[in-house]
Short mmCIF file of C-alpha atoms and ligand atoms in Angstrom, two decimals:
data_model
loop_
_atom_site.label_atom_id
_atom_site.label_comp_id
_atom_site.label_asym_id
_atom_site.label_seq_id
_atom_site.Cartn_x
_atom_site.Cartn_y
_atom_site.Cartn_z
CA UNK A 154 0.00 0.00 0.00
CA UNK A 155 2.86 2.32 0.89
CA UNK A 156 4.54 1.98 -2.48
CA UNK A 157 1.21 2.56 -4.20
CA UNK A 158 0.90 5.94 -2.51
CA UNK A 159 4.51 6.85 -3.27
CA UNK A 160 3.99 5.95 -6.90
CA UNK A 161 0.76 7.87 -7.20
CA UNK A 162 0.84 11.57 -7.80
CA UNK A 163 -1.87 12.87 -5.58
CA UNK A 164 -4.28 15.28 -7.23
CA UNK A 165 -7.55 16.88 -6.27
CA UNK A 166 -9.23 14.11 -8.26
CA UNK A 167 -7.62 11.06 -6.69
CA UNK A 168 -7.10 12.42 -3.16
CA UNK A 169 -10.30 11.84 -1.20
CA UNK A 170 -9.65 12.99 2.35
CA UNK A 171 -10.95 16.48 3.12
CA UNK A 172 -8.49 17.41 5.88
CA UNK A 173 -9.61 19.89 8.52
CA UNK A 174 -8.25 23.45 8.44
CA UNK A 175 -6.41 22.62 5.19
CA UNK A 176 -6.40 24.16 1.73
CA UNK A 177 -6.23 20.93 -0.25
CA UNK A 178 -4.79 22.61 -3.36
CA UNK A 179 -1.90 23.97 -1.31
CA UNK A 180 -1.44 20.74 0.64
CA UNK A 181 -1.20 18.65 -2.52
CA UNK A 182 1.71 20.73 -3.86
CA UNK A 183 3.99 18.89 -1.43
CA UNK A 184 1.86 16.51 0.61
CA UNK A 185 3.28 15.13 3.82
CA UNK A 186 1.95 11.65 4.43
CA UNK A 187 2.94 10.24 7.77
CA UNK A 188 3.27 6.51 8.06
CA UNK A 189 4.79 5.78 11.43
CA UNK A 190 5.85 7.41 14.66
CA UNK A 191 8.17 6.62 17.52
CA UNK A 192 8.78 8.70 20.64
CA UNK A 193 9.11 12.34 19.55
CA UNK A 194 9.63 11.49 15.87
CA UNK A 195 7.22 11.04 12.99
CA UNK A 196 8.20 9.45 9.68
CA UNK A 197 6.65 10.00 6.28
CA UNK A 198 6.14 7.42 3.56
CA UNK A 199 9.57 8.29 2.13
CA UNK A 200 11.02 7.49 5.57
CA UNK A 201 11.85 11.17 6.15
CA UNK A 202 12.16 11.80 9.87
CA UNK A 203 10.70 14.85 11.59
CA UNK A 204 11.31 15.97 15.13
CA UNK A 205 7.78 16.71 16.27
CA UNK A 206 7.83 19.67 18.66
CA UNK A 207 4.07 20.02 18.59
CA UNK A 208 3.34 16.74 20.41
CA UNK A 209 1.29 16.07 17.30
CA UNK A 210 -1.67 18.38 18.07
CA UNK A 211 -0.39 19.22 21.59
CA UNK A 212 -1.89 15.96 22.76
CA UNK A 213 0.79 13.26 22.38
CA UNK A 214 2.49 14.46 25.55
CA UNK A 215 4.15 11.15 26.40
CA UNK A 216 5.35 10.51 22.88
CA UNK A 217 4.36 7.87 20.36
CA UNK A 218 4.29 4.12 20.71
CA UNK A 219 3.69 4.00 24.45
CA UNK A 220 3.54 0.27 25.02
CA UNK A 221 1.78 0.47 28.38
CA UNK A 222 -1.12 2.46 26.95
CA UNK A 223 -1.34 0.19 23.91
CA UNK A 224 -1.51 -2.88 26.16
CA UNK A 225 -4.15 -1.27 28.35
CA UNK A 226 -6.28 -0.40 25.34
CA UNK A 227 -5.92 -3.90 23.89
CA UNK A 228 -7.00 -5.48 27.16
CA UNK A 229 -9.93 -3.10 27.44
CA UNK A 230 -11.12 -3.90 23.92
CA UNK A 231 -11.13 -7.58 24.84
CA UNK A 232 -12.99 -7.03 28.11
CA UNK A 233 -15.57 -4.37 27.26
CA UNK A 234 -15.28 -2.74 23.86
CA UNK A 235 -18.30 -0.48 24.16
CA UNK A 236 -21.41 0.16 26.16
CA UNK A 237 -23.94 2.95 25.78
CA UNK A 238 -23.39 5.84 28.20
CA UNK A 239 -27.11 6.64 28.32
CA UNK A 240 -28.53 5.67 31.67
CA UNK A 241 -25.91 2.95 32.02
CA UNK A 242 -22.43 3.20 33.41
CA UNK A 243 -19.20 1.29 33.01
CA UNK A 244 -16.51 0.48 35.52
CA UNK A 245 -13.65 2.23 33.68
CA UNK A 246 -15.57 5.50 33.31
CA UNK A 247 -16.32 5.38 37.03
CA UNK A 248 -12.65 4.84 37.83
CA UNK A 249 -11.56 7.62 35.49
CA UNK A 250 -14.04 10.14 36.87
CA UNK A 251 -12.99 9.20 40.43
CA UNK A 252 -9.37 9.78 39.48
CA UNK A 253 -10.01 13.11 37.77
CA UNK A 254 -12.19 14.28 40.64
CA UNK A 255 -9.41 13.45 43.10
CA UNK A 256 -6.81 15.38 41.10
CA UNK A 257 -8.51 18.45 39.74
CA UNK A 258 -8.61 21.73 41.67
CA UNK A 259 -12.39 21.71 42.12
CA UNK A 260 -13.62 20.31 45.42
CA UNK A 261 -16.14 17.48 45.17
CA UNK A 262 -15.93 17.69 41.40
CA UNK A 263 -18.28 15.83 39.09
CA UNK A 264 -17.24 14.90 35.58
CA UNK A 265 -19.14 14.84 32.29
CA UNK A 266 -17.12 12.76 29.81
CA UNK A 267 -16.88 13.85 26.18
CA UNK A 268 -14.95 12.99 23.01
CA UNK A 269 -12.68 16.03 22.54
CA UNK A 270 -11.91 19.58 23.60
CA UNK A 271 -14.65 21.23 21.56
CA UNK A 272 -17.20 18.85 23.12
CA UNK A 273 -15.95 19.68 26.60
CA UNK A 274 -16.39 23.42 26.04
CA UNK A 275 -19.74 22.91 24.29
CA UNK A 276 -21.03 20.90 27.25
CA UNK A 277 -19.80 23.66 29.59
CA UNK A 278 -21.76 26.31 27.69
CA UNK A 279 -24.94 24.23 27.76
CA UNK A 280 -24.47 23.36 31.44
CA UNK A 281 -24.04 27.07 32.29
CA UNK A 282 -27.19 28.06 30.42
CA UNK A 283 -29.31 25.26 31.84
CA UNK A 284 -27.92 25.80 35.33
CA UNK A 285 -29.31 29.32 35.44
CA UNK A 286 -32.59 28.29 33.75
CA UNK A 287 -33.00 25.70 36.50
CA UNK A 288 -32.48 28.50 38.99
CA UNK A 289 -35.20 30.46 37.17
CA UNK A 290 -32.74 33.08 35.95
CA UNK A 291 -32.35 34.28 32.39
CA UNK A 292 -28.57 34.34 32.45
CA UNK A 293 -27.33 33.00 29.12
CA UNK A 294 -24.53 35.24 27.80
CA UNK A 295 -21.02 33.85 27.61
CA UNK A 296 -18.04 36.19 27.81
CA UNK A 297 -14.64 35.06 26.58
CA UNK A 298 -11.34 36.53 25.38
CA UNK A 299 -10.38 37.95 22.02
CA UNK A 300 -7.92 35.67 20.20
CA UNK A 301 -8.86 32.73 22.38
CA UNK A 302 -9.49 29.28 20.95
CA UNK A 303 -12.11 26.96 22.35
CA UNK A 304 -12.96 24.63 19.49
CA UNK A 305 -15.06 24.12 16.38
CA UNK A 306 -18.64 23.28 17.36
CA UNK A 307 -21.00 26.26 17.19
CA UNK A 308 -20.88 27.23 20.85
CA UNK A 309 -17.15 26.60 21.21
CA UNK A 310 -16.50 28.53 18.02
CA UNK A 311 -18.76 31.36 19.13
CA UNK A 312 -16.72 31.89 22.28
CA UNK A 313 -13.44 31.61 20.38
CA UNK A 314 -11.93 34.91 19.39
CA UNK A 315 -10.82 34.15 15.85
CA UNK A 316 -13.18 36.47 14.04
CA UNK A 317 -12.10 35.63 10.49
CA UNK A 318 -12.93 31.94 10.95
CA UNK A 319 -16.39 32.81 12.20
CA UNK A 320 -17.33 34.94 9.19
CA UNK A 321 -17.82 31.85 7.02
CA UNK A 322 -20.31 30.34 9.41
CA UNK A 323 -22.65 33.22 10.15
CA UNK A 324 -24.98 33.60 11.86
CA UNK A 325 -23.19 32.87 15.12
CA UNK A 326 -25.52 31.94 18.01
CA UNK A 327 -26.67 34.82 20.18
CA UNK A 328 -25.11 35.86 23.44
CA UNK A 329 -21.37 35.47 22.93
CA UNK A 330 -19.15 38.45 23.72
CA UNK A 331 -15.37 38.84 23.71
CA UNK A 332 -13.18 41.17 25.74
CA UNK A 333 -9.47 42.00 25.26
CA UNK A 334 -7.06 39.30 26.33
CA UNK A 335 -4.23 39.85 28.85
CA UNK A 336 -1.67 40.17 26.07
CA UNK A 337 1.03 42.48 27.41
CA UNK A 338 3.06 42.44 24.18
CA UNK A 339 0.08 43.74 22.19
CA UNK A 340 -1.73 45.57 24.98
CA UNK A 341 -5.25 46.55 23.88
CA UNK A 342 -4.89 49.70 25.97
CA UNK A 343 -1.48 50.62 24.62
CA UNK A 344 -0.18 50.54 28.15
CA UNK A 345 2.45 48.72 30.19
CA UNK A 346 2.08 46.38 33.15
CA UNK A 347 1.70 47.29 36.03
CA UNK A 348 0.94 50.91 35.12
CA UNK A 349 -2.00 49.60 33.06
CA UNK A 350 -3.74 48.62 36.31
CA UNK A 351 -4.96 45.53 34.50
CA UNK A 352 -7.65 47.32 32.55
CA UNK A 353 -8.12 44.15 30.48
CA UNK A 354 -9.30 42.36 33.63
CA UNK A 355 -11.56 45.13 34.89
CA UNK A 356 -13.09 45.42 31.44
CA UNK A 357 -14.92 42.21 32.31
CA UNK A 358 -16.95 44.22 34.83
CA UNK A 359 -17.58 47.02 32.33
CA UNK A 360 -18.87 44.43 29.86
CA UNK A 361 -21.10 42.69 32.40
CA UNK A 362 -22.65 46.03 33.38
CA UNK A 363 -23.17 46.93 29.72
CA UNK A 364 -24.72 43.55 28.86
CA UNK A 365 -26.86 43.47 31.99
CA UNK A 366 -25.75 41.75 35.18
CA UNK A 367 -28.78 39.45 35.11
CA UNK A 368 -28.00 38.16 31.60
CA UNK A 369 -24.40 36.94 31.87
CA UNK A 370 -24.01 33.23 32.70
CA UNK A 371 -20.34 32.48 32.31
CA UNK A 372 -16.86 33.77 31.68
CA UNK A 373 -14.58 31.27 29.98
CA UNK A 374 -10.86 31.54 29.28
CA UNK A 375 -7.79 29.43 28.69
CA UNK A 376 -5.56 29.84 31.76
CA UNK A 377 -2.70 30.32 29.30
CA UNK A 378 -3.83 31.05 25.76
CA UNK A 379 -2.31 28.47 23.43
CA UNK A 380 -3.37 29.18 19.87
CA UNK A 381 -3.39 32.88 20.74
CA UNK A 382 0.41 32.63 21.20
CA UNK A 383 1.17 31.53 24.79
CA UNK A 384 -0.42 34.48 26.51
CA UNK A 385 0.22 34.30 30.25
CA UNK A 386 -1.92 36.60 32.38
CA UNK A 387 0.22 38.88 34.57
CA UNK A 388 0.12 38.77 38.34
CA UNK A 389 -3.09 40.13 39.76
CA UNK A 390 -5.20 39.35 36.68
CA UNK A 391 -6.99 36.34 38.08
CA UNK A 392 -7.79 37.97 41.41
CA UNK A 393 -9.75 40.66 39.57
CA UNK A 394 -11.49 38.16 37.27
CA UNK A 395 -12.50 35.82 40.09
CA UNK A 396 -13.82 38.71 42.22
CA UNK A 397 -15.90 40.05 39.34
CA UNK A 398 -17.38 36.62 38.56
CA UNK A 399 -18.29 36.13 42.23
CA UNK A 400 -19.74 39.63 42.54
CA UNK A 401 -22.16 39.13 39.64
CA UNK A 402 -22.92 35.43 40.18
CA UNK A 403 -21.21 34.40 36.96
CA UNK A 404 -19.73 30.95 36.44
CA UNK A 405 -15.99 30.93 35.84
CA UNK A 406 -14.86 28.24 33.42
CA UNK A 407 -11.25 27.39 32.64
CA UNK A 408 -10.56 25.78 29.30
CA UNK A 409 -7.68 23.48 30.21
CA UNK A 410 -7.93 21.44 27.03
CA UNK A 411 -4.33 22.30 26.16
CA UNK A 412 -2.91 23.18 29.57
CA UNK A 413 -4.47 20.28 31.52
CA UNK A 414 -2.51 17.16 32.47
CA UNK A 415 0.91 18.73 32.88
CA UNK A 416 1.56 21.03 29.94
CA UNK A 417 2.36 24.06 32.12
CA UNK A 418 4.44 22.11 34.61
CA UNK A 419 1.49 21.72 36.99
CA UNK A 420 -1.08 18.99 36.52
CA UNK A 421 -3.62 21.77 35.91
CA UNK A 422 -2.68 25.36 35.11
CA UNK A 423 -5.32 26.48 37.64
CA UNK A 424 -2.89 25.39 40.36
CA UNK A 425 -0.35 28.03 39.30
CA UNK A 426 -2.75 30.77 40.38
CA UNK A 427 -4.57 28.80 43.08
CA UNK A 428 -7.76 28.87 41.08
CA UNK A 429 -10.79 26.76 41.79
CA UNK A 430 -13.09 27.43 38.83
CA UNK A 431 -16.74 26.42 38.58
CA UNK A 432 -16.02 24.38 35.48
CA UNK A 433 -13.05 23.05 33.55
CA UNK A 434 -12.74 21.67 30.04
CA UNK A 435 -10.22 18.88 29.40
CA UNK A 436 -9.13 16.97 26.30
CA UNK A 437 -5.87 16.64 24.35
CA UNK A 438 -3.33 15.02 26.71
CA UNK A 439 -5.99 12.98 28.49
CA UNK A 440 -5.37 9.96 26.26
CA UNK A 441 -2.03 10.90 24.65
CA UNK A 442 -3.77 10.70 21.27
CA UNK A 443 -4.79 7.06 21.70
CA UNK A 444 -8.51 7.72 21.85
CA UNK A 445 -10.76 10.75 21.35
CA UNK A 446 -11.74 11.69 24.89
CA UNK A 447 -12.41 14.87 26.84
CA UNK A 448 -14.11 15.93 30.04
CA UNK A 449 -16.13 18.78 31.48
CA UNK A 450 -15.49 19.09 35.19
CA UNK A 451 -18.11 20.88 37.32
CA UNK A 452 -18.59 21.80 40.95
CA UNK A 453 -20.87 19.88 43.27
CA UNK A 454 -23.11 22.93 43.34
CA UNK A 455 -23.69 22.81 39.60
CA UNK A 456 -24.32 19.04 39.73
CA UNK A 457 -26.81 19.57 42.58
CA UNK A 458 -28.83 22.02 40.49
CA UNK A 459 -29.50 19.26 37.97
CA UNK A 460 -30.78 16.77 40.54
CA UNK A 461 -34.53 16.34 40.67
CA UNK A 462 -37.15 14.14 39.10
CA UNK A 463 -36.54 12.64 35.67
CA UNK A 464 -37.92 15.68 33.84
CA UNK A 465 -34.88 17.64 35.00
CA UNK A 466 -31.75 16.32 33.38
CA UNK A 467 -28.91 17.47 31.20
CA UNK A 468 -30.22 16.51 27.77
CA UNK A 469 -26.89 16.44 26.08
CA UNK A 470 -24.48 13.68 25.12
CA UNK A 471 -23.23 11.64 22.24
CA UNK A 472 -22.93 7.91 21.55
CA UNK A 473 -19.23 7.71 22.37
CA UNK A 474 -19.11 9.88 25.51
CA UNK A 475 -17.58 7.78 28.28
CA UNK A 476 -16.24 5.13 25.88
CA UNK A 477 -14.59 2.43 28.02
CA UNK A 478 -11.50 2.22 25.80
CA UNK A 479 -10.95 5.99 25.96
CA UNK A 480 -11.41 5.92 29.73
CA UNK A 481 -8.90 3.06 30.06
CA UNK A 482 -6.38 4.96 27.94
CA UNK A 483 -6.88 8.11 30.02
CA UNK A 484 -6.46 6.26 33.32
CA UNK A 485 -3.20 4.74 32.13
CA UNK A 486 -1.98 8.12 30.81
CA UNK A 487 -2.62 9.84 34.11
CA UNK A 488 -0.83 7.03 35.89
CA UNK A 489 2.18 7.37 33.57
CA UNK A 490 2.31 11.14 34.04
CA UNK A 491 2.27 10.65 37.81
CA UNK A 492 4.78 7.77 37.81
CA UNK A 493 7.18 9.45 35.39
CA UNK A 494 7.75 12.53 37.55
CA UNK A 495 7.12 14.59 34.44
CA UNK A 496 6.05 17.71 36.31
CA UNK A 497 9.51 18.04 37.86
CA UNK A 498 11.23 17.30 34.54
CA UNK A 499 9.05 19.84 32.74
CA UNK A 500 9.97 22.67 35.06
CA UNK A 501 13.71 21.94 34.66
CA UNK A 502 13.52 21.60 30.84
CA UNK A 503 11.26 24.59 30.58
CA UNK A 504 13.79 26.88 32.27
CA UNK A 505 16.59 25.50 30.13
CA UNK A 506 14.79 26.00 26.81
CA UNK A 507 13.32 29.36 27.82
CA UNK A 508 16.86 30.66 28.46
CA UNK A 509 17.96 29.49 25.03
CA UNK A 510 14.96 30.95 23.24
CA UNK A 511 15.28 34.25 25.08
CA UNK A 512 18.55 34.82 23.24
CA UNK A 513 16.45 35.11 20.09
CA UNK A 514 14.97 38.35 21.42
CA UNK A 515 18.04 40.11 20.03
CA UNK A 516 17.31 38.82 16.56
CA UNK A 517 15.91 41.48 14.17
CA UNK A 518 13.00 39.27 13.10
CA UNK A 519 11.97 38.21 16.59
CA UNK A 520 9.54 40.46 18.43
CA UNK A 521 8.81 38.45 21.52
CA UNK A 522 9.49 35.10 23.18
CA UNK A 523 7.04 33.75 25.75
CA UNK A 524 6.97 30.51 27.65
CA UNK A 525 5.55 28.54 30.51
CA UNK A 526 6.14 24.83 31.13
CA UNK A 527 6.20 23.04 27.80
CA UNK A 528 4.54 25.95 25.95
CA UNK A 529 6.88 28.20 23.99
CA UNK A 530 6.03 30.94 21.52
CA UNK A 531 8.34 32.90 19.24
CA UNK A 532 6.62 35.85 17.61
CA UNK A 533 8.22 37.03 14.36
CA UNK A 534 8.02 40.67 13.33
CA UNK A 535 8.88 42.86 10.40
CA UNK A 536 9.58 45.83 12.61
CA UNK A 537 10.56 45.40 16.24
CA UNK A 538 9.45 48.89 17.20
CA UNK A 539 6.05 48.75 15.51
CA UNK A 540 5.59 45.02 16.25
CA UNK A 541 4.21 44.49 12.76
CA UNK A 542 3.91 40.83 11.83
CA UNK A 543 6.62 39.30 9.67
CA UNK A 544 5.37 39.44 6.08
CA UNK A 545 3.66 36.37 4.72
CA UNK A 546 6.42 35.57 2.20
CA UNK A 547 9.07 35.41 4.94
CA UNK A 548 6.68 33.51 7.21
CA UNK A 549 6.14 30.94 4.46
CA UNK A 550 9.92 30.57 4.09
CA UNK A 551 10.25 30.10 7.80
CA UNK A 552 7.59 27.40 7.91
CA UNK A 553 9.04 25.58 4.89
CA UNK A 554 12.59 26.06 6.20
CA UNK A 555 11.79 24.41 9.53
CA UNK A 556 10.00 21.65 7.75
CA UNK A 557 12.88 21.02 5.32
CA UNK A 558 15.25 20.89 8.29
CA UNK A 559 13.12 18.13 9.79
CA UNK A 560 11.37 20.21 12.42
CA UNK A 561 7.65 19.65 12.79
CA UNK A 562 6.24 22.72 14.49
CA UNK A 563 2.95 24.55 14.58
CA UNK A 564 2.56 28.15 13.45
CA UNK A 565 -0.34 30.45 14.31
CA UNK A 566 -0.11 33.55 12.14
CA UNK A 567 3.34 35.04 12.71
CA UNK A 568 4.00 33.01 15.86
CA UNK A 569 5.78 29.72 16.12
CA UNK A 570 4.30 27.51 18.80
CA UNK A 571 6.63 24.93 20.27
CA UNK A 572 4.70 22.56 22.54
CA UNK A 573 7.00 19.53 22.83
CA UNK A 574 6.06 16.27 24.42
CA UNK A 575 7.21 15.72 27.99
CA UNK A 576 9.77 13.08 26.98
CA UNK A 577 12.13 15.53 25.24
CA UNK A 578 15.57 16.17 26.71
CA UNK A 579 18.05 19.06 26.66
CA UNK A 580 19.79 17.76 23.53
CA UNK A 581 16.59 17.70 21.54
CA UNK A 582 15.65 21.18 22.69
CA UNK A 583 19.10 22.45 21.72
CA UNK A 584 18.59 20.88 18.29
CA UNK A 585 15.29 22.78 17.93
CA UNK A 586 17.03 26.02 18.85
CA UNK A 587 19.84 25.51 16.34
CA UNK A 588 17.47 24.59 13.52
CA UNK A 589 15.48 27.73 14.21
CA UNK A 590 18.64 29.85 14.20
CA UNK A 591 19.76 28.29 10.94
CA UNK A 592 16.39 28.90 9.25
CA UNK A 593 16.34 32.51 10.46
CA UNK A 594 19.83 33.04 9.03
CA UNK A 595 18.72 31.61 5.69
CA UNK A 596 15.79 34.02 5.57
CA UNK A 597 18.00 37.01 6.44
CA UNK A 598 20.47 36.15 3.67
CA UNK A 599 17.76 35.98 1.06
C1 LIG B 28 -7.79 25.63 24.56
C2 LIG B 28 -8.48 24.73 23.60
N1 LIG B 28 -9.77 24.46 23.76
C3 LIG B 28 -10.44 23.65 22.94
C4 LIG B 28 -9.81 23.07 21.86
C5 LIG B 28 -10.55 22.17 20.94
O1 LIG B 28 -10.16 20.86 21.14
P1 LIG B 28 -10.41 19.74 20.02
O2 LIG B 28 -9.60 20.11 18.84
O3 LIG B 28 -9.98 18.48 20.68
O4 LIG B 28 -11.87 19.76 19.74
C6 LIG B 28 -8.45 23.33 21.64
C7 LIG B 28 -7.74 22.74 20.50
O5 LIG B 28 -6.65 23.12 20.13
C8 LIG B 28 -7.77 24.18 22.52
O6 LIG B 28 -6.47 24.49 22.36
#
């Protein structure tokens, strides 16, 4: 089969997979077809090797070909391959939800299992709206951050801040509002921290007052914005946000789809700021890519509001929510993260790589370098003073250059996002740095 694909020139007529977020015409000019993976490497059908510093889609945090997870999944398939989650339970889902409840920073947490990050956010939005309806309140509006990313389903997309993407899918459901994100490099108020007095945080209150305090149900944000370019809220931000949410009886949801399960160096990013949100969305690292699974974590108080006779229930769910094989994979993953002492390793590697990357700040094409845990962003600019994005021609060369040098990284606009898996070491990170330097030099010369 492999040779057949190598021999075939792929065209828009004979290529039948409609890949997500992909211009097929562009993709087919030099298609990358991955055939196998091992550890932090992926290999294409020509046996070209790429160092994957994106942990695939930020989810393969323990690397590829993890024998223990594969064995667990195989055993689970043989024992219980599937059972409907509707009004029936399964032992693995119970064990997984027990485990997540014991670990996550929400006391007496209850867990709604899903299939991915978008699902987890979508469920959170519906839970928030129904929660207030059950309390006989008409609070339905969802506030989120500009440039945030929460997923692709209608609700998750509506609270994402990527306006261009949304334009194709109008009309967007009602009641979704965005406020400026805590992005100090591109401050919406043209100010500097701490002189800014965190206007981006207090703008949440301004927005709630404008929208009507009795109409806002929830504020959702990523604790560290991933797709938005590793945006880390400055000290004091969360105190203001949490106070405002409490003051106006608004649910505070953290989207930990990317940050959850170790990515920031804590099991959950919420721990960095001592946050105990009302809801959390999980996905990505939960199964290391072995099975589509996510989770929406809620407080006991929210769960209580849904208890009653059978006419009151959360009428939401999909066939594969709580799939026993996904749950088994997730349980094993969590165990491996705990056993492998990854959180300690991440903090040591994070400091090391951050120091290396910081040297790039002197480079004429680099505007900013940001990092936390295993999340690194390098923002490329045309003009350091004006912070204008590197032009698209140079960006294209940068992307292709990295790729040609065997580096598999993710780019969001003019920002390179390096989210390596937790099994990398100093040598590999040094390699990434040197490839990046080399590619930047090549662009300068041209
Ligand atoms: C913060 C965040 N939320 C939600 C999602 C959506 O997750 P999924 O692609 O699994 O639906 C993503 C995906 O990148 C994400 O980064």
